[in-house]
Amino acid sequence: MMKNKVIVVGGGMVGAATAVKLAKQGCQVTVIEQQIIDADAVLASEKVDIRVSAINRFSENLLDDLGAMPILRVHRHAPYQQLEAFERTGDNLLFDCHDINTTHLGHLIENNLIQASIWQQFAQHNIEVIETPQSLSAIEQSEQQVTLHYGEQQYTADLVVAADGGQSLLRQQAGIGVTGWQYGQHCMGVLIKLDAAQQVKTWQQFKPSGPVAFLPMQAPYANLICYHDAKQLKQWQQLSASELKQQLLAHFPPLAGDFDIIEHAVFPLARQHANSYSDGRIVLVGDAAHTINPLAGQGVNLGFQDVVALADILKNADDIGAAQYLKQYEQTRRKANLLMMSMMDACYFGFSNQLTPLQWARSQFLKMANKTGPVKHWVLKYAISGEIN
C-alpha cells in the first residue's frame, strides 16, 4: 500500500504550490491554513497588494505547470526586460533579456494574486482545505505516520510539509533549530501610482544609507524599496503622504514621472537557515527552511525551487515520508539556498561599506562585469533560472 497522504501547513504561495504539485503526482493532499482566502474575490479585486514578488523564469515555468500562470497573465502582471544595478551614474551593471535571446527576464506580480491563482487549482485536484484559528499544540510521530494536534482536533498523514513561514510554529514544535541574525537595517516598501508609460526595467542603486530599488508593476503602479536604519524609517512612517514623498524624491534617483503614494509598510530584515530541513516525517520548504535578504527578490523563487526539488524526489516513492527521500531533498537544496544567501550578503555588506579603496573596487567591478560577456551571461542565467550550470 502506497503511503502518499500529505498535510501542508500554510497556504501561502510556496505552501499552495507544494500542495498542487504533489496532488498532480497522485498524493492525497490537505492544506491547513489559519485563514481561508476567497481566490475568486482576490483575483477580481481592484485593490493592489503592496507585497510584490519578482518571479523569475524558473518560477514562471512552475506556475505554468500548476495552471496558475495562465490566470495571472490575464490579471495584473508586469514582465520586465532589464535589470540594472549601480552605485553612481556610469558604474552600472545592466542585464537585458536580449543578451540571452529571450523576451523577458521575469514578472513582477502581487503576492496575493500569485497565491489566489494557485488556490484556484485546489478543487480540480481534490485538495482539502482545513481552516483552523487554533495554534498547533502538539506533534506525535511514529515510524509510520505523523499526527498534528490543534486543540481537540487531530490530523494524521504520511508526510507533513511545513510551509508556515519564517516564524514556523511547526518547525519550532518539531525541535528544528535555526542559525541566523537580524540585519542592522529595516526595509520600507512604498506602493505608488506612477504617471508614466509601462516600465520594463527594474533597478537597484547602492547608497551609503542602504540600497534603494524600483519595481515596475503593471502600469500605473510601481513599488519603491528603501533600506535604512530602523529609527529613520520609523520617523518616515509618521510623515504625511506629501512629506514622505519629499523624502523619497531626495533619496531616489529621478523616476520616469510624477507619482502619488498609495500605501507604505516597514519590515525588519533577517537571515535565517534551518539547521535541518526535516525531522522524522516533517519537511520544511520556503521561508520555514530559509529566509534571505530580499535584496534581489529571490526569496519566493528559492521557495519554488524547493517545491520542484521535493516533488521530483518524491515522484516515484512508495512512502513519501521516508527519511531517505527527505534527506536527499535537503542535500539537493541546502547548498543552492546557502549559495544564494551568501551571494546576497556579499552584495549587501560589500556595497554598504564606504571605505575609499572598496568604493574604487566596487566601481571597477561593476564596469568590468558589465563588459565581461560570459560571466555576465552566467550570472543572468543563474538569476532567472536558479541553475548553477
XYZ file of N, CA and C in Angstrom, residues 29-245:
651
model
N -3.810 15.303 -0.689
C -3.261 16.491 -0.046
C -4.331 17.243 0.743
N -3.958 17.634 1.957
C -4.765 18.513 2.796
C -3.930 19.733 3.153
N -4.511 20.912 3.035
C -3.846 22.148 3.443
C -4.485 22.643 4.728
N -3.660 22.929 5.729
C -4.137 23.523 6.971
C -3.723 24.984 6.982
N -4.706 25.861 7.099
C -4.474 27.302 6.997
C -5.282 28.026 8.068
N -4.701 29.061 8.658
C -5.404 29.819 9.692
C -6.549 30.637 9.126
N -6.426 31.077 7.874
C -7.475 31.891 7.286
C -7.617 31.552 5.806
N -8.750 30.942 5.458
C -9.020 30.578 4.070
C -9.259 31.843 3.250
N -8.719 31.863 2.050
C -8.941 33.017 1.170
C -10.017 32.691 0.138
N -10.667 33.704 -0.359
C -11.608 33.572 -1.468
C -10.828 33.936 -2.733
N -10.336 32.926 -3.421
C -9.447 33.161 -4.563
C -10.124 33.979 -5.647
N -11.380 33.684 -5.924
C -12.090 34.428 -6.969
C -12.185 35.903 -6.617
N -12.489 36.182 -5.347
C -12.630 37.575 -4.908
C -11.304 38.316 -4.976
N -10.221 37.638 -4.597
C -8.898 38.267 -4.659
C -8.541 38.626 -6.094
N -8.776 37.706 -7.007
C -8.416 37.941 -8.406
C -9.294 39.012 -9.050
N -10.527 39.149 -8.548
C -11.441 40.138 -9.118
C -11.266 41.528 -8.505
N -10.559 41.613 -7.378
C -10.438 42.880 -6.657
C -9.554 43.875 -7.404
N -9.928 45.133 -7.327
C -9.108 46.193 -7.915
C -8.058 46.719 -6.941
N -8.133 46.282 -5.689
C -7.144 46.723 -4.688
C -5.794 46.096 -5.008
N -4.765 46.915 -5.060
C -3.421 46.465 -5.409
C -2.658 46.101 -4.138
N -2.045 44.938 -4.133
C -1.290 44.456 -2.979
C 0.086 45.123 -2.949
N 0.463 45.669 -1.800
C 1.783 46.281 -1.663
C 2.892 45.238 -1.742
N 2.563 43.992 -1.418
C 3.556 42.912 -1.459
C 3.677 42.402 -2.891
N 4.880 42.443 -3.421
C 5.102 42.054 -4.806
C 6.345 41.171 -4.889
N 6.332 40.208 -5.805
C 7.469 39.306 -5.984
C 7.994 39.382 -7.406
N 9.315 39.279 -7.531
C 9.960 39.223 -8.847
C 10.081 37.759 -9.242
N 9.120 37.296 -10.009
C 9.057 35.890 -10.411
C 10.003 35.648 -11.582
N 10.999 34.768 -11.386
C 11.935 34.505 -12.479
C 11.385 33.447 -13.427
N 12.137 33.113 -14.459
C 11.626 32.199 -15.479
C 11.401 30.792 -14.928
N 12.228 30.350 -14.002
C 12.022 29.040 -13.375
C 10.668 29.008 -12.685
N 10.380 30.047 -11.895
C 9.107 30.102 -11.176
C 7.940 30.237 -12.144
N 8.145 30.986 -13.222
C 7.100 31.109 -14.243
C 6.749 29.744 -14.827
N 7.777 28.940 -15.101
C 7.535 27.596 -15.646
C 6.766 26.731 -14.657
N 7.107 26.845 -13.372
C 6.375 26.087 -12.356
C 4.921 26.526 -12.308
N 4.689 27.836 -12.300
C 3.321 28.342 -12.244
C 2.532 27.938 -13.491
N 3.204 27.843 -14.635
C 2.543 27.315 -15.833
C 2.143 25.858 -15.616
N 3.047 25.078 -15.074
C 2.791 23.659 -14.823
C 1.622 23.468 -13.852
N 1.500 24.358 -12.887
C 0.432 24.242 -11.890
C -0.908 24.752 -12.404
N -0.907 25.443 -13.537
C -2.138 26.014 -14.068
C -2.422 27.413 -13.583
N -1.476 28.005 -12.847
C -1.684 29.327 -12.260
C -1.269 30.457 -13.194
N -0.219 30.252 -13.970
C 0.314 31.339 -14.787
C -0.672 31.818 -15.854
N -1.439 30.933 -16.499
C -2.437 31.433 -17.457
C -3.449 32.381 -16.810
N -3.764 32.140 -15.559
C -4.676 33.037 -14.834
C -4.000 34.372 -14.589
N -2.735 34.342 -14.171
C -2.003 35.573 -13.867
C -1.797 36.425 -15.115
N -1.674 35.797 -16.256
C -1.432 36.566 -17.486
C -2.630 37.419 -17.895
N -3.813 37.105 -17.375
C -4.988 37.925 -17.701
C -5.362 38.845 -16.539
N -4.533 38.853 -15.494
C -4.708 39.782 -14.381
C -3.478 40.699 -14.327
N -3.333 41.430 -13.251
C -2.207 42.379 -13.177
C -0.871 41.635 -13.109
N -0.016 41.946 -14.056
C 1.337 41.407 -14.043
C 2.203 42.321 -14.910
N 3.509 42.279 -14.687
C 4.403 43.173 -15.427
C 5.681 42.428 -15.796
N 5.802 41.976 -17.047
C 7.073 41.388 -17.488
C 8.160 42.470 -17.486
N 9.335 42.120 -17.006
C 10.440 43.080 -17.084
C 11.536 42.515 -17.980
N 12.149 43.420 -18.746
C 13.133 43.018 -19.741
C 14.563 43.351 -19.342
N 14.711 44.272 -18.397
C 16.047 44.692 -17.976
C 16.141 44.738 -16.455
N 17.342 44.471 -15.974
C 17.649 44.545 -14.541
C 18.984 45.277 -14.419
N 18.991 46.351 -13.638
C 20.193 47.177 -13.543
C 20.606 47.363 -12.089
N 21.902 47.297 -11.847
C 22.473 47.587 -10.529
C 23.551 48.643 -10.706
N 23.553 49.656 -9.851
C 24.566 50.705 -9.966
C 24.756 51.394 -8.623
N 25.892 52.061 -8.501
C 26.178 52.871 -7.319
C 26.188 54.342 -7.700
N 26.905 54.650 -8.758
C 26.934 56.003 -9.292
C 26.670 55.940 -10.788
N 26.237 57.036 -11.351
C 25.997 57.100 -12.789
C 27.276 56.745 -13.548
N 27.173 55.823 -14.466
C 28.335 55.384 -15.239
C 28.939 54.098 -14.727
N 28.657 53.749 -13.467
C 29.161 52.499 -12.894
C 27.997 51.517 -12.778
N 27.427 51.147 -13.905
C 26.231 50.314 -13.843
C 26.474 48.932 -14.431
N 25.723 47.972 -13.914
C 25.731 46.612 -14.436
C 24.321 46.357 -14.950
N 24.157 46.209 -16.250
C 22.843 46.090 -16.869
C 22.674 44.707 -17.490
N 21.609 44.031 -17.070
C 21.232 42.757 -17.672
C 20.020 42.999 -18.563
N 20.066 42.473 -19.777
C 18.985 42.661 -20.737
C 18.557 41.303 -21.286
N 17.246 41.106 -21.398
C 16.747 39.815 -21.873
C 17.286 39.473 -23.262
N 17.566 40.494 -24.059
C 18.052 40.233 -25.416
C 19.474 39.671 -25.409
N 20.189 39.853 -24.284
C 21.543 39.291 -24.191
C 21.516 37.773 -24.234
N 20.410 37.183 -23.800
C 20.300 35.722 -23.803
C 19.137 35.260 -24.690
N 18.767 36.119 -25.621
C 17.767 35.775 -26.635
C 16.444 35.294 -26.051
N 15.912 36.070 -25.131
C 14.597 35.754 -24.574
C 13.764 37.024 -24.527
N 12.469 36.877 -24.336
C 11.561 38.019 -24.419
C 11.483 38.820 -23.132
N 11.811 38.179 -21.998
C 11.734 38.864 -20.710
C 12.566 38.093 -19.689
N 12.907 38.763 -18.603
C 13.692 38.133 -17.539
C 12.801 37.551 -16.452
N 11.621 38.094 -16.309
C 10.714 37.628 -15.272
C 9.482 38.508 -15.231
N 8.677 38.326 -14.182
C 7.475 39.117 -13.988
C 7.448 39.681 -12.566
N 6.899 40.865 -12.428
C 6.597 41.418 -11.110
C 5.097 41.282 -10.894
N 4.736 40.510 -9.876
C 3.335 40.163 -9.645
C 3.024 40.283 -8.154
N 1.831 40.775 -7.860
C 1.404 40.899 -6.459
C 1.294 39.518 -5.810
N 1.750 39.435 -4.556
C 1.760 38.154 -3.854
C 0.378 37.537 -3.731
N -0.632 38.367 -3.417
C -1.955 37.777 -3.204
C -2.546 37.229 -4.502
N -2.161 37.801 -5.655
C -2.631 37.266 -6.925
C -1.970 35.916 -7.222
N -0.679 35.794 -6.914
C 0.009 34.509 -7.107
C -0.640 33.438 -6.251
N -0.862 33.758 -4.974
C -1.484 32.801 -4.068
C -2.872 32.400 -4.560
N -3.681 33.378 -4.922
C -5.054 33.088 -5.344
C -5.090 32.251 -6.621
N -4.184 32.525 -7.556
C -4.176 31.765 -8.815
C -3.839 30.301 -8.569
N -3.024 30.024 -7.558
C -2.707 28.632 -7.213
C -3.881 27.999 -6.471
N -4.492 28.742 -5.554
C -5.650 28.226 -4.821
C -6.768 27.833 -5.776
N -6.895 28.505 -6.879
C -7.952 28.161 -7.831
C -7.797 26.751 -8.396
N -6.615 26.165 -8.244
C -6.379 24.812 -8.751
C -6.780 23.739 -7.738
N -7.068 24.129 -6.500
C -7.306 23.143 -5.448
C -8.468 22.208 -5.774
N -9.567 22.768 -6.239
C -10.780 21.964 -6.440
C -10.556 20.839 -7.449
N -9.909 21.139 -8.576
C -9.741 20.115 -9.601
C -8.784 19.016 -9.193
N -7.973 19.264 -8.158
C -7.039 18.241 -7.690
C -7.475 17.654 -6.343
N -8.724 17.923 -5.964
C -9.315 17.364 -4.735
C -8.483 17.666 -3.491
N -7.948 18.869 -3.444
C -7.175 19.290 -2.276
C -8.135 19.831 -1.213
N -8.114 19.226 -0.052
C -8.971 19.657 1.052
C -8.281 20.796 1.799
N -9.040 21.808 2.156
C -8.509 22.916 2.936
C -9.222 22.957 4.280
N -8.440 22.926 5.345
C -8.985 22.991 6.702
C -8.576 24.318 7.317
N -9.554 25.086 7.717
C -9.289 26.362 8.381
C -9.310 26.147 9.880
N -8.235 26.517 10.545
C -8.175 26.373 11.988
C -7.545 27.607 12.606
N -8.314 28.356 13.385
C -7.742 29.517 14.062
C -6.850 29.130 15.236
N -6.940 27.862 15.643
C -6.132 27.392 16.771
C -4.692 27.167 16.342
N -3.782 27.320 17.289
C -2.369 27.066 17.017
C -2.049 25.589 17.188
N -1.011 25.151 16.518
C -0.533 23.783 16.672
C -0.122 23.572 18.124
N -0.681 22.547 18.760
C -0.408 22.323 20.185
C 0.536 21.156 20.445
N 0.586 20.193 19.531
C 1.472 19.038 19.754
C 1.670 18.281 18.448
N 2.781 17.534 18.407
C 3.097 16.667 17.269
C 3.397 15.276 17.815
N 2.827 14.268 17.187
C 3.161 12.883 17.508
C 3.722 12.227 16.251
N 4.869 11.567 16.386
C 5.456 10.873 15.253
C 5.730 9.422 15.598
N 5.501 8.559 14.614
C 5.893 7.160 14.706
C 6.645 6.814 13.432
N 7.079 5.597 13.297
C 7.767 5.202 12.073
C 6.841 5.245 10.867
N 5.534 5.144 11.112
C 4.588 5.008 10.022
C 3.853 6.289 9.657
N 3.695 7.227 10.618
C 2.875 8.395 10.348
C 3.202 9.531 11.312
N 2.617 10.685 11.035
C 2.789 11.849 11.899
C 1.400 12.441 12.131
N 1.135 12.841 13.379
C -0.156 13.408 13.756
C 0.035 14.799 14.329
N -0.755 15.741 13.836
C -0.736 17.113 14.328
C -1.960 17.357 15.190
N -1.752 18.011 16.322
C -2.840 18.323 17.247
C -3.090 19.824 17.230
N -4.323 20.188 16.944
C -4.774 21.578 17.044
C -5.913 21.597 18.060
N -5.572 21.806 19.305
C -6.578 21.709 20.355
C -7.132 20.296 20.400
N -8.449 20.172 20.231
C -9.099 18.862 20.261
C -9.037 18.141 18.917
N -8.656 18.843 17.869
C -8.620 18.255 16.541
C -7.271 17.596 16.255
N -7.320 16.463 15.561
C -6.111 15.746 15.186
C -6.132 15.452 13.682
N -4.952 15.580 13.044
C -4.826 15.316 11.609
C -3.580 14.466 11.397
N -3.758 13.343 10.683
C -2.673 12.374 10.506
C -2.321 12.224 9.030
N -1.024 12.086 8.759
C -0.559 11.937 7.377
C 0.725 11.121 7.343
N 1.121 10.766 6.124
C 2.403 10.084 5.922
C 3.553 11.083 5.853
N 3.223 12.306 5.434
C 4.217 13.372 5.331
C 3.553 14.696 5.691
N 4.242 15.511 6.481
C 3.778 16.864 6.794
C 4.803 17.848 6.246
N 4.329 18.818 5.469
C 5.190 19.846 4.897
C 4.979 21.143 5.664
N 6.048 21.665 6.251
C 5.999 22.949 6.956
C 6.227 24.059 5.947
N 5.157 24.816 5.666
C 5.243 25.954 4.757
C 4.627 27.163 5.437
N 4.838 27.241 6.744
C 4.183 28.279 7.555
C 5.110 29.446 7.899
N 6.057 29.738 7.013
C 6.810 30.976 7.105
C 8.030 30.959 8.001
N 8.682 32.114 8.047
C 9.945 32.247 8.773
C 9.822 32.000 10.259
N 8.658 32.279 10.834
C 8.436 32.030 12.262
C 7.709 30.708 12.469
N 7.929 29.759 11.599
C 7.215 28.482 11.560
C 7.036 27.847 12.943
N 5.776 27.758 13.374
C 5.475 27.085 14.632
C 5.685 25.586 14.496
N 5.397 25.050 13.315
C 5.611 23.621 13.088
C 7.088 23.272 13.209
N 7.950 24.094 12.642
C 9.392 23.862 12.762
C 9.826 23.915 14.220
N 9.318 24.887 14.963
C 9.664 25.016 16.377
C 9.175 23.826 17.181
N 7.925 23.400 16.925
C 7.367 22.257 17.656
C 8.121 20.975 17.330
N 8.665 20.890 16.121
C 9.438 19.708 15.730
C 10.848 19.722 16.320
N 11.215 20.833 16.958
C 12.527 20.924 17.592
C 13.662 21.186 16.632
N 13.367 21.751 15.461
C 14.409 22.076 14.477
C 14.886 23.504 14.729
N 16.137 23.662 15.054
C 16.697 24.979 15.339
C 17.080 25.720 14.070
N 17.424 26.981 14.232
C 17.831 27.816 13.100
C 19.113 28.563 13.445
N 19.827 28.955 12.408
C 21.013 29.790 12.538
C 20.796 31.042 11.709
N 21.102 32.202 12.278
C 20.916 33.423 11.513
C 21.069 34.660 12.359
N 20.643 35.776 11.803
C 20.777 37.041 12.506
C 19.825 38.078 11.925
N 19.593 39.131 12.686
C 18.872 40.301 12.208
C 19.887 41.260 11.581
N 19.549 41.821 10.420
C 20.407 42.831 9.819
C 20.222 44.151 10.574
N 21.182 45.030 10.424
C 21.130 46.296 11.143
C 20.090 47.262 10.612
N 19.527 46.961 9.441
C 18.572 47.871 8.824
C 17.187 47.257 8.717
N 16.213 48.133 8.488
C 14.869 47.705 8.124
C 14.631 48.093 6.668
N 13.494 47.706 6.143
C 13.167 47.983 4.747
C 11.774 48.588 4.661
N 11.633 49.650 3.880
C 10.326 50.240 3.630
C 9.906 49.950 2.197
N 8.688 49.442 2.044
C 8.101 49.268 0.728
C 7.031 50.320 0.524
N 7.041 50.979 -0.630
C 6.088 52.051 -0.905
C 5.384 51.755 -2.231
N 4.086 51.550 -2.166
C 3.293 51.354 -3.368
C 2.910 52.718 -3.924
N 3.249 52.952 -5.196
C 2.976 54.262 -5.799
C 2.159 54.102 -7.077
N 1.498 55.178 -7.450
C 0.837 55.281 -8.746
C 1.673 56.250 -9.566
N 2.273 55.739 -10.633
C 3.280 56.470 -11.396
C 2.685 57.015 -12.682
N 2.882 58.301 -12.906
C 2.387 58.958 -14.113
C 3.398 58.753 -15.241
N 3.406 57.533 -15.787
C 4.360 57.191 -16.847
C 3.852 55.961 -17.579
N 4.400 55.730 -18.744
C 4.061 54.531 -19.507
C 4.599 53.294 -18.783
N 4.195 52.128 -19.247
C 4.656 50.881 -18.643
C 6.193 50.814 -18.651
N 6.775 50.584 -17.476
C 8.221 50.464 -17.346
C 8.643 49.008 -17.477
N 9.782 48.752 -18.128
C 10.229 47.380 -18.352
C 11.593 47.116 -17.709
N 12.103 48.089 -16.959
C 13.387 47.902 -16.284
C 13.206 48.026 -14.778
N 13.687 47.027 -14.044
C 13.770 47.128 -12.598
C 15.224 47.427 -12.241
N 15.421 48.333 -11.293
C 16.798 48.719 -10.978
C 17.014 48.843 -9.471
N 18.280 48.823 -9.110
C 18.682 48.932 -7.714
C 19.937 49.790 -7.621
N 19.899 50.772 -6.742
C 21.053 51.627 -6.519
C 21.578 51.395 -5.107
N 22.888 51.261 -4.991
C 23.523 51.104 -3.692
C 23.946 52.475 -3.176
N 23.479 52.790 -1.964
C 23.771 54.084 -1.358
C 24.413 53.870 0.018
N 25.114 54.880 0.551
C 25.727 54.739 1.879
C 24.712 54.368 2.967
N 23.475 54.848 2.840
C 22.451 54.561 3.853
C 21.766 53.221 3.624
N 22.044 52.583 2.482
C 21.408 51.310 2.155
C 20.842 51.347 0.745
N 20.555 50.194 0.148
C 20.071 50.148 -1.227
C 18.671 50.753 -1.369
N 18.384 51.250 -2.558
C 17.029 51.636 -2.949
C 16.736 50.919 -4.265
N 15.455 50.610 -4.506
C 15.117 49.850 -5.707
C 13.779 50.297 -6.259
N 13.621 50.075 -7.557
C 12.386 50.392 -8.266
C 11.864 49.107 -8.895
N 10.626 48.737 -8.559
C 9.996 47.537 -9.099
C 8.779 47.955 -9.919
N 8.845 47.867 -11.235
C 7.716 48.299 -12.065
C 6.609 47.248 -12.098
N 5.483 47.556 -11.495
C 4.316 46.694 -11.577
C 3.531 47.069 -12.831
N 2.379 46.436 -13.042
C 1.582 46.809 -14.207
C 1.164 48.264 -14.067
N 1.423 49.046 -15.122
C 1.112 50.471 -15.092
C -0.363 50.679 -14.724
N -0.601 51.689 -13.872
C 0.298 52.778 -13.486
C 1.020 52.539 -12.157
N 1.096 51.291 -11.677
C 1.620 51.057 -10.341
C 3.100 50.655 -10.361
N 3.767 50.916 -9.241
C 5.151 50.513 -9.053
C 5.412 50.423 -7.561
N 6.533 49.819 -7.219
C 6.907 49.662 -5.823
C 8.309 50.231 -5.624
N 8.461 51.083 -4.634
C 9.769 51.617 -4.258
C 10.235 50.899 -2.998
N 11.476 50.454 -3.001
C 12.053 49.750 -1.856
C 13.209 50.574 -1.322
N 13.225 50.793 -0.012
C 14.265 51.618 0.597
C 14.787 50.966 1.868
N 16.070 50.651 1.891
C 16.734 50.148 3.096
C 17.258 51.354 3.885
N 17.079 51.310 5.192
C 17.603 52.391 6.030
C 17.621 51.885 7.470
N 18.238 52.653 8.371
C 18.216 52.228 9.769
C 16.792 52.342 10.305
N 16.473 51.493 11.280
C 15.104 51.366 11.773
C 14.569 52.686 12.319
N 15.404 53.454 12.997
C 14.962 54.722 13.585
C 14.516 55.697 12.502
N 15.290 55.782 11.422
C 14.961 56.703 10.341
C 13.643 56.322 9.679
N 13.453 55.019 9.405
C 12.229 54.582 8.749
C 11.016 54.730 9.662
N 11.220 54.588 10.947
C 10.117 54.806 11.884
C 9.664 56.263 11.826
N 10.613 57.170 11.699
C 10.262 58.588 11.575
C 9.516 58.840 10.267
N 9.964 58.197 9.191
C 9.295 58.367 7.909
C 7.853 57.871 7.964
N 7.619 56.813 8.726
C 6.270 56.266 8.827
C 5.275 57.270 9.426
N 5.788 58.195 10.217
C 4.918 59.166 10.873
C 4.599 60.367 9.982
N 5.250 60.454 8.830
C 5.076 61.610 7.960
C 3.763 61.536 7.179
N 3.280 62.675 6.759
C 2.146 62.713 5.839
C 2.605 62.205 4.479
N 1.654 61.911 3.595
C 1.998 61.407 2.267
C 2.870 62.399 1.507
N 2.555 63.686 1.615
C 3.341 64.696 0.893
C 4.747 64.817 1.469
N 4.864 64.715 2.800
C 6.183 64.790 3.434
C 7.025 63.565 3.089
N 6.392 62.394 3.087
C 7.118 61.173 2.727
C 7.572 61.243 1.275
N 6.733 61.774 0.421
C 7.097 61.901 -0.989
C 8.351 62.755 -1.148
